[in-house]
Coordinates of C-alpha atoms in Angstrom, one line a residue:
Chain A
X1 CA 68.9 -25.5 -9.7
X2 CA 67.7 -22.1 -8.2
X3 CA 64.8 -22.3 -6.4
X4 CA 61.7 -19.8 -6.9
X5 CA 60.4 -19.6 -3.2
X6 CA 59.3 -15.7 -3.7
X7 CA 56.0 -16.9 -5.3
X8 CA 54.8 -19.0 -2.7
X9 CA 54.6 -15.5 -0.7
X10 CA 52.2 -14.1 -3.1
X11 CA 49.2 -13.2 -2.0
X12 CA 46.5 -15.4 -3.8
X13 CA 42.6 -15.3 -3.9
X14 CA 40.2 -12.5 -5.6
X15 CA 41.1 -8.6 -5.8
X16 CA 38.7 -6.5 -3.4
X17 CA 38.8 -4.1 -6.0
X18 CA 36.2 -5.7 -8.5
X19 CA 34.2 -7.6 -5.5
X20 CA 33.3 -4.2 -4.2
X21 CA 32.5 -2.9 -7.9
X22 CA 29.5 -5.8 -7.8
X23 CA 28.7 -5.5 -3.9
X24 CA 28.3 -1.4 -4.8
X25 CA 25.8 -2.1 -7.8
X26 CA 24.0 -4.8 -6.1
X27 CA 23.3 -2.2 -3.4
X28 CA 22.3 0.3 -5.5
X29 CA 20.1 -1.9 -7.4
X30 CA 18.2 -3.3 -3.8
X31 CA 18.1 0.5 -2.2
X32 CA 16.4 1.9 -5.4
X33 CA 13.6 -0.7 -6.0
X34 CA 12.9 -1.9 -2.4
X35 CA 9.5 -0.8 -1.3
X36 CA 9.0 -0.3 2.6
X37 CA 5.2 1.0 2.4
X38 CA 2.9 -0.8 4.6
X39 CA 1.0 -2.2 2.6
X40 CA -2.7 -2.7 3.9
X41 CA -6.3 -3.5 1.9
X42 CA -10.0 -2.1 2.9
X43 CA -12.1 -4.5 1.5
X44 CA -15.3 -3.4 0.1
X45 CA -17.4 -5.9 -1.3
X46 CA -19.5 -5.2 -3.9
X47 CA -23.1 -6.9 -3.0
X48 CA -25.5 -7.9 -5.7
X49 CA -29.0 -6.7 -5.4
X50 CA -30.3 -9.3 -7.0
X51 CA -29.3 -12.0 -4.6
X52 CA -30.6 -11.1 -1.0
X53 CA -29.6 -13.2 1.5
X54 CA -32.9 -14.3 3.4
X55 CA -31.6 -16.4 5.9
X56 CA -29.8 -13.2 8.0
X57 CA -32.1 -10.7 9.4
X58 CA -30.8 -7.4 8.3
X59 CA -29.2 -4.4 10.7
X60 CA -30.7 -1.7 11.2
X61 CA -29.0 1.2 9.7
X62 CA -27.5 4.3 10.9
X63 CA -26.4 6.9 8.4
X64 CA -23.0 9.4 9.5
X65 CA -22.8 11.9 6.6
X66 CA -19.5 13.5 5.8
X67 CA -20.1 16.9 4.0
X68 CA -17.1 18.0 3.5
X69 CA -13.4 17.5 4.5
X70 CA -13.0 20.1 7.4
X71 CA -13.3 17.3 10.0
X72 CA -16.8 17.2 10.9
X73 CA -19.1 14.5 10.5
X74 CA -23.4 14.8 10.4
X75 CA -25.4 12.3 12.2
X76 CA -29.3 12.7 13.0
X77 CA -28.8 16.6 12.2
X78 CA -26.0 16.9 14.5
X79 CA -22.8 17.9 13.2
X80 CA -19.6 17.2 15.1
X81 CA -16.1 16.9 14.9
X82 CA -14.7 14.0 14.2
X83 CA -12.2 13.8 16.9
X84 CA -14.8 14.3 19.6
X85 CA -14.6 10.8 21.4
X86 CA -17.3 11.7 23.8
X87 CA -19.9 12.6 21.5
X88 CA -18.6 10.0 18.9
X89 CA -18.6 7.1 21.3
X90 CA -21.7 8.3 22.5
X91 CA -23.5 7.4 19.4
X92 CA -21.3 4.5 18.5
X93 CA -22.4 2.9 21.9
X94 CA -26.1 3.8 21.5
X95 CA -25.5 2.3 17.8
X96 CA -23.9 -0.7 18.6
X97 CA -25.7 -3.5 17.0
X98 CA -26.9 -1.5 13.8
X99 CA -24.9 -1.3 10.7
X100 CA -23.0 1.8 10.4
X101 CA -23.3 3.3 6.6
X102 CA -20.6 6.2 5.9
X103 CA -22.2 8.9 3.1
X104 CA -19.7 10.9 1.3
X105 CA -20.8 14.3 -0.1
X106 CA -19.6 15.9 -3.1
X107 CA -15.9 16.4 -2.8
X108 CA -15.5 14.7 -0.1
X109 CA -11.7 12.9 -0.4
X110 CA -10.8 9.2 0.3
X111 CA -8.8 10.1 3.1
X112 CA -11.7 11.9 5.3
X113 CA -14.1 8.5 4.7
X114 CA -11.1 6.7 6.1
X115 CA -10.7 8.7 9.2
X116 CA -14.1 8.8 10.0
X117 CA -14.0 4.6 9.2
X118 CA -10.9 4.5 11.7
X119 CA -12.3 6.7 14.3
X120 CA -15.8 4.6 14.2
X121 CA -13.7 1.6 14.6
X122 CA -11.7 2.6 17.1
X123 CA -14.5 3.4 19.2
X124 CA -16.0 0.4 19.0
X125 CA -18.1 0.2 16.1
X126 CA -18.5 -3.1 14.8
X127 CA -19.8 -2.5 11.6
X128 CA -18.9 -0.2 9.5
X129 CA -19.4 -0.1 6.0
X130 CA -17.4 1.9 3.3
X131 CA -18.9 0.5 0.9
X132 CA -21.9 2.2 0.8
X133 CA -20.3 5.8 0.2
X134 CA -18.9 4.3 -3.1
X135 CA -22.1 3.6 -4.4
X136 CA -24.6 5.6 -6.9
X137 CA -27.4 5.1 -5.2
X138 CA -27.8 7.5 -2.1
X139 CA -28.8 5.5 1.5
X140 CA -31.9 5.1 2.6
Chain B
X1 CA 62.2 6.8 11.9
X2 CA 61.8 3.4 12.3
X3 CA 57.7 2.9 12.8
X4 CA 57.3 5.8 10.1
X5 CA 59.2 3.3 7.5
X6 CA 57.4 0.4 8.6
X7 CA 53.7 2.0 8.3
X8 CA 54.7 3.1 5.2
X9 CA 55.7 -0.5 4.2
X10 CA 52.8 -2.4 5.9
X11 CA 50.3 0.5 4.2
X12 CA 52.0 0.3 0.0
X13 CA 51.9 -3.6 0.6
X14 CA 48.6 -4.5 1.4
X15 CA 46.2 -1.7 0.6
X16 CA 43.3 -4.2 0.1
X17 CA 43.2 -4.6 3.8
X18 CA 41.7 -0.9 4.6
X19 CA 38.6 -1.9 2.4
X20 CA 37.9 -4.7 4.2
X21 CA 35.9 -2.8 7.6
X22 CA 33.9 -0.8 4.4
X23 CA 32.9 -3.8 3.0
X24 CA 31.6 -5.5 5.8
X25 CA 29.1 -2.5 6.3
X26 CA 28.5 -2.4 2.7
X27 CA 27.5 -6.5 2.9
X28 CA 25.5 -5.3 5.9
X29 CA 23.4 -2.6 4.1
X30 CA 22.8 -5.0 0.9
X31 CA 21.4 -7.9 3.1
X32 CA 19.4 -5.7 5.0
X33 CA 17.4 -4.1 1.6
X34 CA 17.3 -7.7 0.8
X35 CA 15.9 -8.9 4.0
X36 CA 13.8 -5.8 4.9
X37 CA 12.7 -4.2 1.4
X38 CA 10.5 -5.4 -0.9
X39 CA 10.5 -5.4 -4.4
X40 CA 7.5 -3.9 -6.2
X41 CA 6.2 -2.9 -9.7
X42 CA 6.3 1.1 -9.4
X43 CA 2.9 2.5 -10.1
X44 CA 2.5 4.1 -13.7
X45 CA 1.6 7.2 -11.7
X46 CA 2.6 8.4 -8.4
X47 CA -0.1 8.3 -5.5
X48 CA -0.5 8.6 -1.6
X49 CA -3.4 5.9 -0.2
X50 CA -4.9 7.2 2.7
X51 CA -4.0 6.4 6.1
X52 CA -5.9 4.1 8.0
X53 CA -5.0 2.1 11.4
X54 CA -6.6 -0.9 9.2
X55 CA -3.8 -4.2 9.6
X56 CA -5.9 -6.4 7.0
X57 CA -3.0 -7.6 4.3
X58 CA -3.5 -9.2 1.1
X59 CA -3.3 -13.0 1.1
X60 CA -2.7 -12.8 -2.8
X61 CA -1.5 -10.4 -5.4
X62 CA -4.6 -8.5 -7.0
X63 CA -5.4 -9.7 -10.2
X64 CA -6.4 -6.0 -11.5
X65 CA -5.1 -3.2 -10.2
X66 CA -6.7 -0.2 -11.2
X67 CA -4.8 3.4 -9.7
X68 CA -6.7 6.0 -9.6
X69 CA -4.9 9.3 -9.7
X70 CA -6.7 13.2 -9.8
X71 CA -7.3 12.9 -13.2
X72 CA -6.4 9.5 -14.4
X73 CA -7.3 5.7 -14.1
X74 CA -5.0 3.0 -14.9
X75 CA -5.6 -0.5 -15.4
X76 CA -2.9 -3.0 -15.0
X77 CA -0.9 0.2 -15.8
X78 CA -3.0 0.8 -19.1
X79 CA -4.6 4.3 -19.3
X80 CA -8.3 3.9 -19.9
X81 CA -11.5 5.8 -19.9
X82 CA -14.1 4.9 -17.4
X83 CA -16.0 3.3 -19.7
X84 CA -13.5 1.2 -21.1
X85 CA -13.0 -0.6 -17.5
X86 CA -16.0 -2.8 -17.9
X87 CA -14.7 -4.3 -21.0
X88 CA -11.0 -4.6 -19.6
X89 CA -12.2 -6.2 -16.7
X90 CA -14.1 -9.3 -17.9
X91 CA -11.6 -9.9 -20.7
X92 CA -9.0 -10.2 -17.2
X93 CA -11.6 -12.1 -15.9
X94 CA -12.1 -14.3 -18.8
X95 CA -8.3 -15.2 -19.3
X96 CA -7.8 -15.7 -15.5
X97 CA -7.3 -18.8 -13.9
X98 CA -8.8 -19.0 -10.6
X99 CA -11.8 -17.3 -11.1
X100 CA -13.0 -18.3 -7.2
X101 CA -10.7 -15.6 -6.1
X102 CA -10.1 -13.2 -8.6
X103 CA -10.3 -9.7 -6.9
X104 CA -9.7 -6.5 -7.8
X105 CA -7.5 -3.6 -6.3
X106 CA -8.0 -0.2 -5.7
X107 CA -5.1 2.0 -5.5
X108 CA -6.3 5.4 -5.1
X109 CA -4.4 9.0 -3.7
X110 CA -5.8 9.6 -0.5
X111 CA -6.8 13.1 -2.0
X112 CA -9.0 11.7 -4.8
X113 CA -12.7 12.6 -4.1
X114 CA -15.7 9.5 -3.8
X115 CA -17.8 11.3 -6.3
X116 CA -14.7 10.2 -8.8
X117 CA -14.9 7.0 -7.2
X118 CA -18.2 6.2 -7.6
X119 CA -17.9 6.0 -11.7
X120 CA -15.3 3.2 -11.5
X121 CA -17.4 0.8 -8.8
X122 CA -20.0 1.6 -10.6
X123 CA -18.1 -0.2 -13.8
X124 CA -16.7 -3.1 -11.5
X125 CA -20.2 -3.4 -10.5
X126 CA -21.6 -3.9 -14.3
X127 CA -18.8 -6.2 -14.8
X128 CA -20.2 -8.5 -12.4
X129 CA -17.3 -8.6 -9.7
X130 CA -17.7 -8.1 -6.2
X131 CA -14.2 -8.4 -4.7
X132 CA -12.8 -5.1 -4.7
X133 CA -10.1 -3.6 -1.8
X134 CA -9.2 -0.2 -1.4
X135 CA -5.5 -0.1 -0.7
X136 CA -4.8 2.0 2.6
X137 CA -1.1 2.3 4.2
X138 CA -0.7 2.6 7.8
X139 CA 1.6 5.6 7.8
X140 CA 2.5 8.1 5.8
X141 CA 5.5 7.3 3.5
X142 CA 8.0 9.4 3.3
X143 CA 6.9 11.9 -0.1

Protein backbone atom coordinates (compact mmCIF):
# COMPACT_ATOMS: atom_id res chain seq x y z
CA UNK A 1 0.00 0.00 0.00
CA UNK A 2 1.59 3.35 -1.12
CA UNK A 3 2.32 5.53 1.42
CA UNK A 4 1.25 9.36 1.39
CA UNK A 5 4.33 10.90 3.36
CA UNK A 6 4.14 14.27 1.11
CA UNK A 7 1.41 15.58 3.50
CA UNK A 8 3.16 15.34 6.60
CA UNK A 9 5.48 18.12 4.92
CA UNK A 10 2.64 20.58 4.64
CA UNK A 11 2.88 23.39 6.27
CA UNK A 12 0.01 23.65 8.90
CA UNK A 13 -1.22 26.44 11.28
CA UNK A 14 -3.18 29.91 10.21
CA UNK A 15 -2.50 31.91 6.87
CA UNK A 16 -0.63 35.36 7.71
CA UNK A 17 -2.66 36.61 5.08
CA UNK A 18 -6.11 37.10 7.03
CA UNK A 19 -4.22 37.49 10.57
CA UNK A 20 -2.72 40.71 9.14
CA UNK A 21 -6.22 41.72 7.48
CA UNK A 22 -7.54 41.85 11.46
CA UNK A 23 -4.14 43.16 13.07
CA UNK A 24 -4.44 46.11 10.14
CA UNK A 25 -8.09 47.06 11.20
CA UNK A 26 -7.56 46.63 14.78
CA UNK A 27 -4.82 49.33 14.30
CA UNK A 28 -6.69 51.46 12.48
CA UNK A 29 -9.54 51.23 14.78
CA UNK A 30 -6.95 52.07 18.15
CA UNK A 31 -4.93 55.06 16.06
CA UNK A 32 -8.24 56.76 15.10
CA UNK A 33 -10.07 56.95 18.44
CA UNK A 34 -7.13 56.99 20.96
CA UNK A 35 -6.94 60.39 22.72
CA UNK A 36 -3.38 61.55 23.87
CA UNK A 37 -4.58 65.12 25.32
CA UNK A 38 -3.52 65.80 28.78
CA UNK A 39 -6.24 65.94 30.26
CA UNK A 40 -6.23 68.37 33.43
CA UNK A 41 -9.36 70.10 35.54
CA UNK A 42 -9.36 73.84 37.23
CA UNK A 43 -11.69 73.50 39.82
CA UNK A 44 -13.81 76.36 40.53
CA UNK A 45 -16.23 75.94 43.18
CA UNK A 46 -19.22 77.65 43.15
CA UNK A 47 -19.80 79.15 46.92
CA UNK A 48 -23.22 79.83 48.23
CA UNK A 49 -23.85 83.20 49.69
CA UNK A 50 -26.18 82.16 51.79
CA UNK A 51 -24.04 79.80 53.81
CA UNK A 52 -20.86 81.79 55.21
CA UNK A 53 -18.58 79.97 56.91
CA UNK A 54 -18.07 81.78 60.38
CA UNK A 55 -15.59 79.71 61.84
CA UNK A 56 -12.56 80.95 59.16
CA UNK A 57 -11.55 84.42 59.26
CA UNK A 58 -11.69 85.65 55.73
CA UNK A 59 -8.47 86.85 53.46
CA UNK A 60 -7.99 89.86 52.65
CA UNK A 61 -8.49 90.51 49.01
CA UNK A 62 -6.39 91.69 46.32
CA UNK A 63 -7.94 92.41 43.03
CA UNK A 64 -5.53 91.87 39.46
CA UNK A 65 -7.78 93.04 36.60
CA UNK A 66 -7.24 91.76 33.16
CA UNK A 67 -8.53 94.35 30.50
CA UNK A 68 -7.83 92.89 27.68
CA UNK A 69 -5.85 90.05 26.08
CA UNK A 70 -2.58 91.87 24.94
CA UNK A 71 -0.75 90.50 27.94
CA UNK A 72 -1.00 93.09 30.52
CA UNK A 73 -2.54 92.74 33.70
CA UNK A 74 -3.86 96.01 36.14
CA UNK A 75 -3.23 95.89 39.82
CA UNK A 76 -3.65 99.09 42.21
CA UNK A 77 -3.62 101.29 38.93
CA UNK A 78 -0.52 99.83 37.67
CA UNK A 79 -0.65 98.08 34.51
CA UNK A 80 2.03 95.52 33.69
CA UNK A 81 2.97 92.84 31.59
CA UNK A 82 2.24 89.70 32.54
CA UNK A 83 5.49 88.18 32.00
CA UNK A 84 7.36 90.70 34.19
CA UNK A 85 8.55 88.29 37.10
CA UNK A 86 10.07 91.16 38.99
CA UNK A 87 7.27 93.33 39.23
CA UNK A 88 4.85 90.31 39.32
CA UNK A 89 6.61 88.61 42.14
CA UNK A 90 6.96 91.78 43.73
CA UNK A 91 3.35 92.04 44.42
CA UNK A 92 2.74 88.40 44.76
CA UNK A 93 5.27 88.50 47.76
CA UNK A 94 3.93 91.74 49.30
CA UNK A 95 0.41 89.79 48.79
CA UNK A 96 1.19 86.65 50.16
CA UNK A 97 -1.32 85.77 52.73
CA UNK A 98 -4.35 87.62 51.00
CA UNK A 99 -6.61 85.99 48.55
CA UNK A 100 -5.83 86.70 45.14
CA UNK A 101 -9.27 87.46 42.96
CA UNK A 102 -8.62 87.52 39.02
CA UNK A 103 -11.30 90.18 37.20
CA UNK A 104 -11.90 89.52 33.57
CA UNK A 105 -13.04 92.52 31.48
CA UNK A 106 -15.20 92.39 28.64
CA UNK A 107 -13.67 90.12 25.96
CA UNK A 108 -11.25 88.98 27.85
CA UNK A 109 -10.62 85.02 26.67
CA UNK A 110 -10.28 81.90 28.94
CA UNK A 111 -6.85 81.44 27.93
CA UNK A 112 -5.49 85.00 29.17
CA UNK A 113 -7.27 84.31 32.88
CA UNK A 114 -5.35 81.12 32.70
CA UNK A 115 -2.00 82.62 32.07
CA UNK A 116 -2.28 85.13 34.45
CA UNK A 117 -3.71 82.10 37.08
CA UNK A 118 -0.37 80.12 36.04
CA UNK A 119 1.91 82.98 36.23
CA UNK A 120 0.46 83.99 39.90
CA UNK A 121 1.01 80.54 40.82
CA UNK A 122 4.13 80.06 39.72
CA UNK A 123 5.33 82.86 41.51
CA UNK A 124 4.22 81.85 44.59
CA UNK A 125 0.74 82.83 45.07
CA UNK A 126 -1.07 80.69 47.23
CA UNK A 127 -4.40 81.67 46.51
CA UNK A 128 -5.65 82.35 43.64
CA UNK A 129 -9.15 82.29 42.74
CA UNK A 130 -10.65 81.88 39.20
CA UNK A 131 -13.63 81.76 40.34
CA UNK A 132 -14.43 85.06 40.99
CA UNK A 133 -13.91 86.31 37.22
CA UNK A 134 -16.77 83.86 36.29
CA UNK A 135 -19.15 85.55 38.41
CA UNK A 136 -21.94 88.37 37.74
CA UNK A 137 -21.33 90.23 40.42
CA UNK A 138 -18.16 92.59 39.98
CA UNK A 139 -15.42 92.36 43.18
CA UNK A 140 -15.42 94.35 45.78
CA UNK B 1 23.20 29.69 -11.46
CA UNK B 2 22.83 27.67 -8.67
CA UNK B 3 22.03 30.36 -5.61
CA UNK B 4 19.78 32.35 -8.26
CA UNK B 5 17.54 28.91 -8.50
CA UNK B 6 17.55 28.34 -4.96
CA UNK B 7 16.33 31.99 -3.95
CA UNK B 8 13.94 31.69 -6.28
CA UNK B 9 12.75 28.39 -4.77
CA UNK B 10 13.13 29.31 -1.04
CA UNK B 11 11.22 32.89 -2.12
CA UNK B 12 7.83 30.98 -4.33
CA UNK B 13 7.72 28.52 -1.33
CA UNK B 14 7.28 30.29 1.60
CA UNK B 15 6.15 33.87 0.90
CA UNK B 16 4.41 34.12 4.29
CA UNK B 17 7.79 34.37 5.83
CA UNK B 18 8.67 38.08 4.43
CA UNK B 19 5.47 39.34 6.44
CA UNK B 20 6.50 38.08 9.41
CA UNK B 21 9.31 41.31 10.45
CA UNK B 22 6.03 43.68 9.16
CA UNK B 23 3.98 42.11 11.50
CA UNK B 24 5.93 42.32 14.45
CA UNK B 25 6.00 46.17 14.11
CA UNK B 26 2.53 46.20 13.15
CA UNK B 27 1.73 44.12 16.79
CA UNK B 28 4.12 46.71 18.18
CA UNK B 29 2.22 49.90 16.95
CA UNK B 30 -1.37 48.21 18.01
CA UNK B 31 -0.19 47.51 21.67
CA UNK B 32 1.29 50.72 22.01
CA UNK B 33 -2.24 52.81 20.98
CA UNK B 34 -3.62 50.33 23.33
CA UNK B 35 -1.21 50.81 26.13
CA UNK B 36 -0.63 54.65 25.54
CA UNK B 37 -3.95 56.04 23.97
CA UNK B 38 -7.05 56.55 25.40
CA UNK B 39 -10.28 56.05 24.25
CA UNK B 40 -12.69 58.98 24.51
CA UNK B 41 -16.17 60.23 23.46
CA UNK B 42 -15.24 62.97 20.72
CA UNK B 43 -16.79 66.25 21.59
CA UNK B 44 -20.02 67.17 19.58
CA UNK B 45 -17.93 70.25 18.57
CA UNK B 46 -14.34 70.77 18.20
CA UNK B 47 -12.48 72.95 20.93
CA UNK B 48 -8.90 73.96 22.23
CA UNK B 49 -8.97 74.29 26.35
CA UNK B 50 -6.52 76.59 27.40
CA UNK B 51 -3.15 75.83 28.49
CA UNK B 52 -2.36 75.82 31.96
CA UNK B 53 0.84 74.28 33.95
CA UNK B 54 -2.27 73.06 36.34
CA UNK B 55 -1.52 68.81 37.01
CA UNK B 56 -4.92 68.48 39.00
CA UNK B 57 -6.74 65.24 37.19
CA UNK B 58 -10.14 64.07 37.56
CA UNK B 59 -10.70 61.31 40.09
CA UNK B 60 -14.14 60.59 38.31
CA UNK B 61 -15.79 61.03 34.94
CA UNK B 62 -17.98 64.33 35.07
CA UNK B 63 -21.44 63.70 35.40
CA UNK B 64 -22.31 66.82 32.93
CA UNK B 65 -20.23 67.95 30.63
CA UNK B 66 -21.18 71.06 29.14
CA UNK B 67 -18.63 72.39 25.94
CA UNK B 68 -18.81 75.58 25.31
CA UNK B 69 -17.80 76.57 21.82
CA UNK B 70 -17.85 80.53 20.22
CA UNK B 71 -21.28 80.34 19.62
CA UNK B 72 -22.63 77.13 21.09
CA UNK B 73 -23.21 75.26 24.44
CA UNK B 74 -23.67 71.65 24.58
CA UNK B 75 -24.84 69.56 27.27
CA UNK B 76 -24.06 65.97 27.56
CA UNK B 77 -23.68 66.72 23.71
CA UNK B 78 -27.34 68.15 23.58
CA UNK B 79 -27.47 71.72 22.01
CA UNK B 80 -29.20 73.96 24.45
CA UNK B 81 -29.99 77.60 25.08
CA UNK B 82 -28.54 79.10 28.24
CA UNK B 83 -31.52 79.09 29.71
CA UNK B 84 -32.43 75.67 29.18
CA UNK B 85 -29.22 74.52 31.36
CA UNK B 86 -30.82 75.06 34.63
CA UNK B 87 -33.56 72.77 33.83
CA UNK B 88 -31.18 70.09 32.15
CA UNK B 89 -29.09 70.21 35.04
CA UNK B 90 -31.26 69.25 38.08
CA UNK B 91 -33.19 66.72 35.94
CA UNK B 92 -29.15 65.08 35.67
CA UNK B 93 -28.98 65.77 39.05
CA UNK B 94 -32.30 64.24 40.02
CA UNK B 95 -31.64 60.88 38.10
CA UNK B 96 -28.00 60.58 39.35
CA UNK B 97 -26.85 58.27 41.80
CA UNK B 98 -24.26 59.69 43.95
CA UNK B 99 -25.42 62.90 44.53
CA UNK B 100 -22.35 63.56 47.21
CA UNK B 101 -20.11 63.85 44.23
CA UNK B 102 -21.90 64.85 41.29
CA UNK B 103 -19.84 67.62 39.55
CA UNK B 104 -19.99 69.23 36.59
CA UNK B 105 -17.45 69.94 33.65
CA UNK B 106 -16.49 72.70 31.78
CA UNK B 107 -15.07 72.19 28.47
CA UNK B 108 -14.52 75.43 27.04
CA UNK B 109 -12.09 76.72 23.74
CA UNK B 110 -9.42 78.59 25.21
CA UNK B 111 -10.62 81.51 22.87
CA UNK B 112 -14.06 81.71 24.36
CA UNK B 113 -14.48 85.08 26.24
CA UNK B 114 -15.60 85.15 30.42
CA UNK B 115 -18.34 87.49 29.63
CA UNK B 116 -19.86 84.30 27.67
CA UNK B 117 -18.98 82.38 30.51
CA UNK B 118 -20.53 84.14 33.09
CA UNK B 119 -24.31 83.29 31.67
CA UNK B 120 -23.70 79.47 32.05
CA UNK B 121 -22.18 79.66 35.96
CA UNK B 122 -24.60 81.87 36.49
CA UNK B 123 -27.25 78.87 35.42
CA UNK B 124 -25.17 76.16 37.40
CA UNK B 125 -25.32 78.53 40.16
CA UNK B 126 -29.38 78.75 40.10
CA UNK B 127 -29.35 75.10 39.75
CA UNK B 128 -27.90 74.78 43.10
CA UNK B 129 -24.54 73.05 42.24
CA UNK B 130 -21.23 74.01 43.31
CA UNK B 131 -18.76 71.57 41.78
CA UNK B 132 -17.91 72.83 38.64
CA UNK B 133 -14.05 72.37 36.79
CA UNK B 134 -12.90 74.06 33.97
CA UNK B 135 -11.02 71.60 31.79
CA UNK B 136 -7.35 72.90 30.99
CA UNK B 137 -4.67 70.68 28.95
CA UNK B 138 -1.07 71.10 29.68
CA UNK B 139 0.09 71.53 26.19
CA UNK B 140 -1.10 72.36 23.12
CA UNK B 141 -2.45 69.41 21.12
CA UNK B 142 -1.57 68.97 17.93
CA UNK B 143 -4.68 71.17 15.71
Amino acid sequence: MPLNLEQTKRKTGISLTPLIDVVFILLLFFMLTSSFVPWRIVDTPLAIASSPTKDVTPLERVVFTLESNDGYVLFENKTVAIDNQHQMSEWVKQNKDALVVIHAKEGVTLQSLMTLADQLKKLGAAHVSIANAFSSMEPK
Amino acid sequence: MNIGKKFIEQRDASGDDNMIPMINVVFLMLVFFMVAGQIQKSDPIKVQPPVSINEKRAQTDPNVLIVVGVDAVYVNDRLLKIEEIQTALEQTFEHSVDKENFWVQIKADGSVTIDSLKPIFAEIRKSGLTKVSIATQLSRAAQ
